[in-house]
Tab-separated table of C-alpha atoms in Angstrom:
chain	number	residue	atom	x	y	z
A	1	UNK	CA	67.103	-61.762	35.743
A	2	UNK	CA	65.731	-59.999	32.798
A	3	UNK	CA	63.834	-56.953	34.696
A	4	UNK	CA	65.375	-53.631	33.203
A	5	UNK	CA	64.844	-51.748	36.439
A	6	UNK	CA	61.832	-49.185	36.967
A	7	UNK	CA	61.340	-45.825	37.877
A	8	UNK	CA	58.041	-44.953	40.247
A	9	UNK	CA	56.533	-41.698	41.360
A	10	UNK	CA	52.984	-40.778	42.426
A	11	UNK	CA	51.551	-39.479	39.363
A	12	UNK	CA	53.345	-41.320	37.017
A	13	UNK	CA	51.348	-42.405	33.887
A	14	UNK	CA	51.161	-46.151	32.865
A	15	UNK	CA	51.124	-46.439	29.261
A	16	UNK	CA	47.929	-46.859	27.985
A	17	UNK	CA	46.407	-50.632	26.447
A	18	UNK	CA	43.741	-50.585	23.512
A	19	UNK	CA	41.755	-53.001	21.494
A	20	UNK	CA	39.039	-52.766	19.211
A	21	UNK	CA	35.698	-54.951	20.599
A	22	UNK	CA	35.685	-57.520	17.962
A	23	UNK	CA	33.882	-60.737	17.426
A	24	UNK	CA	37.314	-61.999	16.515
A	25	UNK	CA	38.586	-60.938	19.667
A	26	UNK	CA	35.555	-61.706	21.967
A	27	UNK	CA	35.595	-65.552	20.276
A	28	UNK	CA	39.211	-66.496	21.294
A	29	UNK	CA	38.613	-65.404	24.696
A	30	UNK	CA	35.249	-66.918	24.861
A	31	UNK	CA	36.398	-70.338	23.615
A	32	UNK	CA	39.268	-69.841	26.486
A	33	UNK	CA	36.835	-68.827	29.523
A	34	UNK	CA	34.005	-70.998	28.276
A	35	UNK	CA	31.885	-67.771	28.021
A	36	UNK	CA	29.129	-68.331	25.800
A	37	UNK	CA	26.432	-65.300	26.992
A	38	UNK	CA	24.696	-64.567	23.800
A	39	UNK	CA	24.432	-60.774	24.931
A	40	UNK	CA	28.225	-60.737	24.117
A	41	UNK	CA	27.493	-61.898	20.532
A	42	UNK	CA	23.618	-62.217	19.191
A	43	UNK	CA	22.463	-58.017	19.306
A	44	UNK	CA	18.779	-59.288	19.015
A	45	UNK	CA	19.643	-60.549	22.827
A	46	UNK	CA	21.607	-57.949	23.809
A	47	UNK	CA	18.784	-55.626	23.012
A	48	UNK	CA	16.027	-57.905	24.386
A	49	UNK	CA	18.817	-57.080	27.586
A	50	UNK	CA	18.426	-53.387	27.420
A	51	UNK	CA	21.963	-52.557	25.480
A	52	UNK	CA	22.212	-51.194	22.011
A	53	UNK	CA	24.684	-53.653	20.530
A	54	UNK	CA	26.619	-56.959	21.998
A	55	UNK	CA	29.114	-56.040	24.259
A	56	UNK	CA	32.397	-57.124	25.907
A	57	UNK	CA	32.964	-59.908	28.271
A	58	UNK	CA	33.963	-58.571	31.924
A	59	UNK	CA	36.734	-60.860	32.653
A	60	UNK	CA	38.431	-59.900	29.339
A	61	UNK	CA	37.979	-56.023	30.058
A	62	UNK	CA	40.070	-57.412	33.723
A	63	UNK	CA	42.812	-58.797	31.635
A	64	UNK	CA	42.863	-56.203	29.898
A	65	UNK	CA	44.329	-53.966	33.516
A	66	UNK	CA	46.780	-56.525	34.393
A	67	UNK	CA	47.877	-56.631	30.511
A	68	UNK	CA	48.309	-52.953	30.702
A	69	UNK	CA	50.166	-54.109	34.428
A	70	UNK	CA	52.532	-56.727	32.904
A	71	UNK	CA	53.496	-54.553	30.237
A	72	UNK	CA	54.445	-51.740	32.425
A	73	UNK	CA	56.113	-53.306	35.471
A	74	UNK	CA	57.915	-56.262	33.305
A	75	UNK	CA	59.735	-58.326	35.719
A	76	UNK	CA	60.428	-55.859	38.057
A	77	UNK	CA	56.839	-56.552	40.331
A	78	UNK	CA	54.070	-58.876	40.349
A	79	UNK	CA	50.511	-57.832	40.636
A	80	UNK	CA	48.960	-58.235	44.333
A	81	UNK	CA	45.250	-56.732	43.556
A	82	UNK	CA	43.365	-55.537	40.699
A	83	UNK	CA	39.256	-54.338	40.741
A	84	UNK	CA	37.216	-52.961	38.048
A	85	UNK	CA	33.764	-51.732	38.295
A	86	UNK	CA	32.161	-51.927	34.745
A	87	UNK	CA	30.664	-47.731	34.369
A	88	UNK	CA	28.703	-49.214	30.862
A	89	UNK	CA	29.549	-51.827	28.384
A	90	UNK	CA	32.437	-52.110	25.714
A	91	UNK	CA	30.476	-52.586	22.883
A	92	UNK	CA	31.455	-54.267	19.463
A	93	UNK	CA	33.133	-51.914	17.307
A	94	UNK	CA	34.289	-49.656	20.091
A	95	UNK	CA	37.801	-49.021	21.084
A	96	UNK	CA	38.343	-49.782	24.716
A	97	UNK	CA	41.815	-47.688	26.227
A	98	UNK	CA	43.090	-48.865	29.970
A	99	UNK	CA	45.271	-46.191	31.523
A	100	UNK	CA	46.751	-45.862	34.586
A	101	UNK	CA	48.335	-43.786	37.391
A	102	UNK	CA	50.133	-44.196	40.136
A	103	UNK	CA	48.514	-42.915	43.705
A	104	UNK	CA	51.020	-44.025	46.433
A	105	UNK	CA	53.587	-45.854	47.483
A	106	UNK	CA	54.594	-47.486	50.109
A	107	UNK	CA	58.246	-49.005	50.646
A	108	UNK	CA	59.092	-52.245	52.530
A	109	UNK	CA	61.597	-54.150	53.751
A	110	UNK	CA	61.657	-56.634	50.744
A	111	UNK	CA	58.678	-54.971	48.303
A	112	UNK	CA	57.698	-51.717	47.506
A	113	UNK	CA	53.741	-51.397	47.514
A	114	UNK	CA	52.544	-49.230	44.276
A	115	UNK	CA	48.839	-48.518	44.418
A	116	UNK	CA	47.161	-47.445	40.872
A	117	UNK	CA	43.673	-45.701	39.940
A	118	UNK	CA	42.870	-47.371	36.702
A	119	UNK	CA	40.449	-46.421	34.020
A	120	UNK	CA	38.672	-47.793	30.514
A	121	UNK	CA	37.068	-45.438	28.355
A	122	UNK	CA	36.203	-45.639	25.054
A	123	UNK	CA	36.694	-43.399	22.268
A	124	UNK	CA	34.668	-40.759	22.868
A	125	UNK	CA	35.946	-40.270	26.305
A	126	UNK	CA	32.733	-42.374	27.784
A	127	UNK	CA	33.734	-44.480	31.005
A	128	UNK	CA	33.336	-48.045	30.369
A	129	UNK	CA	35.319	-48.965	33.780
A	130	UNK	CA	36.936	-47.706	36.534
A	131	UNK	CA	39.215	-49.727	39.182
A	132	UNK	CA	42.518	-50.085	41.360
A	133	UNK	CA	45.480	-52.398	41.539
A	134	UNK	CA	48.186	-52.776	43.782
A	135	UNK	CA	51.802	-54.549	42.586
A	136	UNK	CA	54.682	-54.931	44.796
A	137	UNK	CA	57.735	-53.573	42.992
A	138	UNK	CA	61.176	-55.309	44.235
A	139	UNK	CA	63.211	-53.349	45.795
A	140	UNK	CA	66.612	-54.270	43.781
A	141	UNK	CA	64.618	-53.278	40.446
A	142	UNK	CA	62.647	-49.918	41.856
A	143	UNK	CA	63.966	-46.500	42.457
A	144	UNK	CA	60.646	-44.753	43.653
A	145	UNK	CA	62.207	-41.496	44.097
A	146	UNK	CA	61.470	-41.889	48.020
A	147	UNK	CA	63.845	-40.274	50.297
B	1	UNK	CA	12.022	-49.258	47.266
B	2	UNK	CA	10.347	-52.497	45.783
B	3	UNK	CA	10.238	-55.287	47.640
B	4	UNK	CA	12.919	-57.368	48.383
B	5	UNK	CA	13.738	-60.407	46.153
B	6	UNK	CA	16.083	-61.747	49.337
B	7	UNK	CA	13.952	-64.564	50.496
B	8	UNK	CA	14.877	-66.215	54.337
B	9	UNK	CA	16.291	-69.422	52.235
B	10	UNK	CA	18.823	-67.201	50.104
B	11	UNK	CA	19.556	-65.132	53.375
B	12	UNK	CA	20.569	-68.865	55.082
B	13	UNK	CA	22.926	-69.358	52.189
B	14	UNK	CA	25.123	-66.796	52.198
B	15	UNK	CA	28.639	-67.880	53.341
B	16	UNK	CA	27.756	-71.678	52.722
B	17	UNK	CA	30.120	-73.132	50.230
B	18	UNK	CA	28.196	-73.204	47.174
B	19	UNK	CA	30.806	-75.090	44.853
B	20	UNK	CA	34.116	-76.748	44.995
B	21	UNK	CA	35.969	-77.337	42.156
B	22	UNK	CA	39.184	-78.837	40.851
B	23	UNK	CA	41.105	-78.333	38.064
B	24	UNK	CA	42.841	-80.131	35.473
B	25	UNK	CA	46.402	-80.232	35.490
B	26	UNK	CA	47.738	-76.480	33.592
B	27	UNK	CA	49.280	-77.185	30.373
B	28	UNK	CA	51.341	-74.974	28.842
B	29	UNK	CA	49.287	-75.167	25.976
B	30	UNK	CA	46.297	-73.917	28.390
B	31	UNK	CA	48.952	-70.984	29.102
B	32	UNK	CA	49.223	-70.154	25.711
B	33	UNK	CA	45.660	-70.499	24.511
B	34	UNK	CA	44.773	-68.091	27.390
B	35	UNK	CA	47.656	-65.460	26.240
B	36	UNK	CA	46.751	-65.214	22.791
B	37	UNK	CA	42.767	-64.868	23.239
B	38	UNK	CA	43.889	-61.702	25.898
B	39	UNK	CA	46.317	-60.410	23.615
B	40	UNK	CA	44.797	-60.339	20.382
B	41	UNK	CA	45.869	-59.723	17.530
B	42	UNK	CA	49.128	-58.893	19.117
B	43	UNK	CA	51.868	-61.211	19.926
B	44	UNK	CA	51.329	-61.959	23.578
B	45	UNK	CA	54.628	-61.045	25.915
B	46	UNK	CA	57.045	-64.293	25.423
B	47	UNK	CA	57.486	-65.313	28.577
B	48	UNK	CA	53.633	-66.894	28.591
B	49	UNK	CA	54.638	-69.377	25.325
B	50	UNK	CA	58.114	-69.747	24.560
B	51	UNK	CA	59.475	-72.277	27.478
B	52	UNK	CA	63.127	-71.599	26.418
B	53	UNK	CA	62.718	-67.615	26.818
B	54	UNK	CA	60.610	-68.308	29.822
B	55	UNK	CA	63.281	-70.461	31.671
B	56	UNK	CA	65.579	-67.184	31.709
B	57	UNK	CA	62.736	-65.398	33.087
B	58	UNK	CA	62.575	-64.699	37.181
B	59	UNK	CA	59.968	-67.787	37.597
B	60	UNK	CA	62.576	-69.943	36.128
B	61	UNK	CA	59.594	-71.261	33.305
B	62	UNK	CA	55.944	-70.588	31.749
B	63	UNK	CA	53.698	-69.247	34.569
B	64	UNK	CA	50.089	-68.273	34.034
B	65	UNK	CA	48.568	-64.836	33.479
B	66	UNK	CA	47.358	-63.809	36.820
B	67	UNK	CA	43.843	-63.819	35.574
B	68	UNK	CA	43.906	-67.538	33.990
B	69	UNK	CA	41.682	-69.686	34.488
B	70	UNK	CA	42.184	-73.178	35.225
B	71	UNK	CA	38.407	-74.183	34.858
B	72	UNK	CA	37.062	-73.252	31.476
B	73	UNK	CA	35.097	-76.422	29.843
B	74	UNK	CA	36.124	-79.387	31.812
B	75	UNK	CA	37.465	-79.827	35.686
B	76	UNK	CA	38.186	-83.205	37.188
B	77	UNK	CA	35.596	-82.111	39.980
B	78	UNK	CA	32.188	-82.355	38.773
B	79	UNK	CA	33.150	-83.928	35.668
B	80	UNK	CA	31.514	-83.837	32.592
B	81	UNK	CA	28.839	-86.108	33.480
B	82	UNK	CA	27.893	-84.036	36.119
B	83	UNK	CA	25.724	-81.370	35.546
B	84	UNK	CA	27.151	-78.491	34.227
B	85	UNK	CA	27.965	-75.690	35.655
B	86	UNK	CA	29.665	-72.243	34.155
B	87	UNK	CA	32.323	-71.488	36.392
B	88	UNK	CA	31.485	-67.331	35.132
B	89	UNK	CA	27.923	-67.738	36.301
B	90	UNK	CA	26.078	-69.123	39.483
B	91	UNK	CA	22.614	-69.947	40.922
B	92	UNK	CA	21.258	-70.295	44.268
B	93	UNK	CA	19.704	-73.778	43.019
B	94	UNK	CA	23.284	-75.337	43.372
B	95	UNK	CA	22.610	-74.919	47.157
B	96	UNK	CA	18.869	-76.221	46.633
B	97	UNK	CA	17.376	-72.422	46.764
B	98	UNK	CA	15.096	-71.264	44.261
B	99	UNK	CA	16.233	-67.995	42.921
B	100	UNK	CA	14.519	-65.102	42.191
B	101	UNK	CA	13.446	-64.931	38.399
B	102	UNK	CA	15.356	-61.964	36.079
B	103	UNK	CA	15.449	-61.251	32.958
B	104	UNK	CA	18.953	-60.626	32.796
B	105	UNK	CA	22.353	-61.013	34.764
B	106	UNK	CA	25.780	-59.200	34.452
B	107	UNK	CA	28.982	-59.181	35.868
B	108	UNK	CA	29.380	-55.961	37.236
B	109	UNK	CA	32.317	-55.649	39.277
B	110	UNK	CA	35.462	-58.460	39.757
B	111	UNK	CA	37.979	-57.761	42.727
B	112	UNK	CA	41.135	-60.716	42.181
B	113	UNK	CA	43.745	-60.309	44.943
B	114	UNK	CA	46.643	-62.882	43.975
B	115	UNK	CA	49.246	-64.486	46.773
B	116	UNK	CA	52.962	-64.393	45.996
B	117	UNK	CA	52.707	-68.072	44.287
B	118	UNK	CA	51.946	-67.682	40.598
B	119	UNK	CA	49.930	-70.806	38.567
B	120	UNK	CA	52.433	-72.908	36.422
B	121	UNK	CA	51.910	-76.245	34.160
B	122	UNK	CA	50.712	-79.205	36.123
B	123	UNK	CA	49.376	-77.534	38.717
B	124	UNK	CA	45.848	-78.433	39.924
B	125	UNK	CA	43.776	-75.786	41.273
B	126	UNK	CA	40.870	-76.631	44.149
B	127	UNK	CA	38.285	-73.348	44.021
B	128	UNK	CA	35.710	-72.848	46.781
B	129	UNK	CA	33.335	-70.485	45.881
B	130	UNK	CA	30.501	-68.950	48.261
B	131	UNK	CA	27.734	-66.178	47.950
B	132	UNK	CA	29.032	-63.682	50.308
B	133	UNK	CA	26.712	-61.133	49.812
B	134	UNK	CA	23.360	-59.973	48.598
B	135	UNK	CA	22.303	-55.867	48.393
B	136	UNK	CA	19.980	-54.701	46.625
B	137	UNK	CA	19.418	-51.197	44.500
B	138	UNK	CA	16.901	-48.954	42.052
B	139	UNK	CA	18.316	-48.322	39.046
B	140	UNK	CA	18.223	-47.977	35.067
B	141	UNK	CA	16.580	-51.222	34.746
B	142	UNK	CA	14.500	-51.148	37.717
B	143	UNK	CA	14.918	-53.014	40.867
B	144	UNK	CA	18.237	-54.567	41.033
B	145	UNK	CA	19.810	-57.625	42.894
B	146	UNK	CA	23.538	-57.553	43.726
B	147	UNK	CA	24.943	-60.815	44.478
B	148	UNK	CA	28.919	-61.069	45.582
B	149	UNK	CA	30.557	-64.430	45.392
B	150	UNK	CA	34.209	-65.022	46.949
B	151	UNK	CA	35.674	-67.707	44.693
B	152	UNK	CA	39.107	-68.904	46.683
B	153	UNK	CA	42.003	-70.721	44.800
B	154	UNK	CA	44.570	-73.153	46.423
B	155	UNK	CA	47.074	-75.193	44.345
B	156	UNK	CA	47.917	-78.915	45.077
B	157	UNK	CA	50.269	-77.888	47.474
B	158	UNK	CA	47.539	-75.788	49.683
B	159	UNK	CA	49.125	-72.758	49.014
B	160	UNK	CA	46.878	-69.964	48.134
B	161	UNK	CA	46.909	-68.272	44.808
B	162	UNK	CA	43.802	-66.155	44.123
B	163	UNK	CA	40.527	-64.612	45.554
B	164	UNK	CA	38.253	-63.126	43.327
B	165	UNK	CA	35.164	-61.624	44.416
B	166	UNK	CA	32.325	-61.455	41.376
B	167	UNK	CA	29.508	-58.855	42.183
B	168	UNK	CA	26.880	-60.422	39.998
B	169	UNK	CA	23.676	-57.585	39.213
B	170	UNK	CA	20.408	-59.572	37.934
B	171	UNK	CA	17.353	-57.697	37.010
């Protein structure tokens, strides 16, 4: 086993994931979800659509929360539920930031449940998303601080 | 409130399974492909491309990102000479219902909740995917259909692996 143990409390801060919306970016992940929506690249669409500039593909702004997951929890967990509900588009040129916190826990006999409010926001503060996951933590790798 | 856009025909569809699909066998070079695009430009973690690292890992070899997907460009069910259909998108004509027309139509909200068996190379994924719900709303773009569809994923051994539910907006 590689997991380096973790340390859980409610409150606790996941540290945060960024990217810069980039055609760069947005291609790769297009050519890997077959996601081809012009409104993500062409901004005479993505006006014609109401928006001011192409923006972000959802599923990618998902990854994004279980990136921000994985990186956090290592090998200590494995992801049971994540939601996002897209508050206004990641544009291009934007930075997107996920962040995290922990809002309960709940210890079992083999797993300890973690749920998390999660958030996207660019850089002005705006909220592009907002969502929840749950992970189970296992128990050999957690001390949640739980009496 | 306009009127409704929810005609009897959609209403009989809901819950009817609009699509099943099967997958390729996972490569790890599918794995990879799918790390890099998320991670970019970073290095994705190790564990999702170097199969020597990975074996040392707690799944014992390359699993999939949670959010993979198994389906992008080409599934052994349809095939490619079937007609195609995105597997991020959906209309009500795959169930022979006419939809209503829009000028536009988002993802708006994705729910995934994953079972304890992760994805790994050469496994085949079956997805069933169904409209589950419409609703509809005013808003910034006028009148607004919400559409949810509840996508289920099983690998070749039947055990289940995923459930993501899309809420679709058109408008």
């Amino acid at each position: 086993m590689m997991g380096d143990g973790i340390q859980v409390k409610i409150g606790d801060e996941l540290p945060p994931f960024s990217r810069k919306g980039t055609l760069e970016h947005w291609n790769r992940f297009a050519a890997v979800n077959y996601e081809f929506a012009p409104h993500h690249w062409d901004v005479d669409v993505a006006k014609a659509e109401g928006f001011d500039a192409p923006f972000s593909m959802a599923p990618l702004q998902l990854a994004f929360f279980h990136a921000m997951l994985r990186d956090w929890m290592k090998e200590n967990g494995r992801i049971v539920s994540v939601s996002a509900k897209l508050r206004g588009p990641f544009f291009k040129d934007q930075t997107l930031t996920a962040g995290g916190h922990v809002t309960a826990i709940t210890p079992g006999e083999e797993e300890t449940m973690v749920n998390l409010e999660l958030t996207q926001t660019d850089e002005t503060g705006r909220s592009i998303a907002v969502g929840t996951a749950q992970i189970a933590l296992h128990q050999q790798g957690t001390n949640t601080g739980v009496a | 409130m306009a009127e409704s856009w929810v005609t009897e025909d959609m209403q009989d569809i809901v819950g009817a399974v609009m699509r099943e699909s099967i997958s390729h066998p996972v490569s790890v070079s599918d794995i990879r492909k799918w790390a890099i695009a998320v991670y970019y430009p970073e290095t994705p973690p190790r564990n999702f491309w170097d199969e020597a690292f990975a074996a040392r890992t707690k799944y014992r070899g390359i699993v999939a990102p949670e959010e993979f997907n198994p389906f992008a460009w080409s599934t052994q069910q349809p095939s490619l000479t079937d007609p195609k259909v995105s597997q991020t998108a959906f209309s009500e004509r795959e169930l022979g219902v006419r939809p209503p027309d829009f000028k536009a139509i988002l993802l708006t909200e994705i729910r995934e909740r994953y079972g304890p068996t992760r994805i790994r190379p050469g496994d085949v994924i079956r997805s069933t995917v169904r409209i589950s719900e419409y609703f509809e709303r005013e808003g910034r773009m006028g009148h607004m259909l919400y559409t949810t569809l509840a996508n289920e994923w099983h690998n070749q051994a039947g055990e289940w692996v995923r459930t993501t539910e899309s809420v679709f907006v058109r408008y």
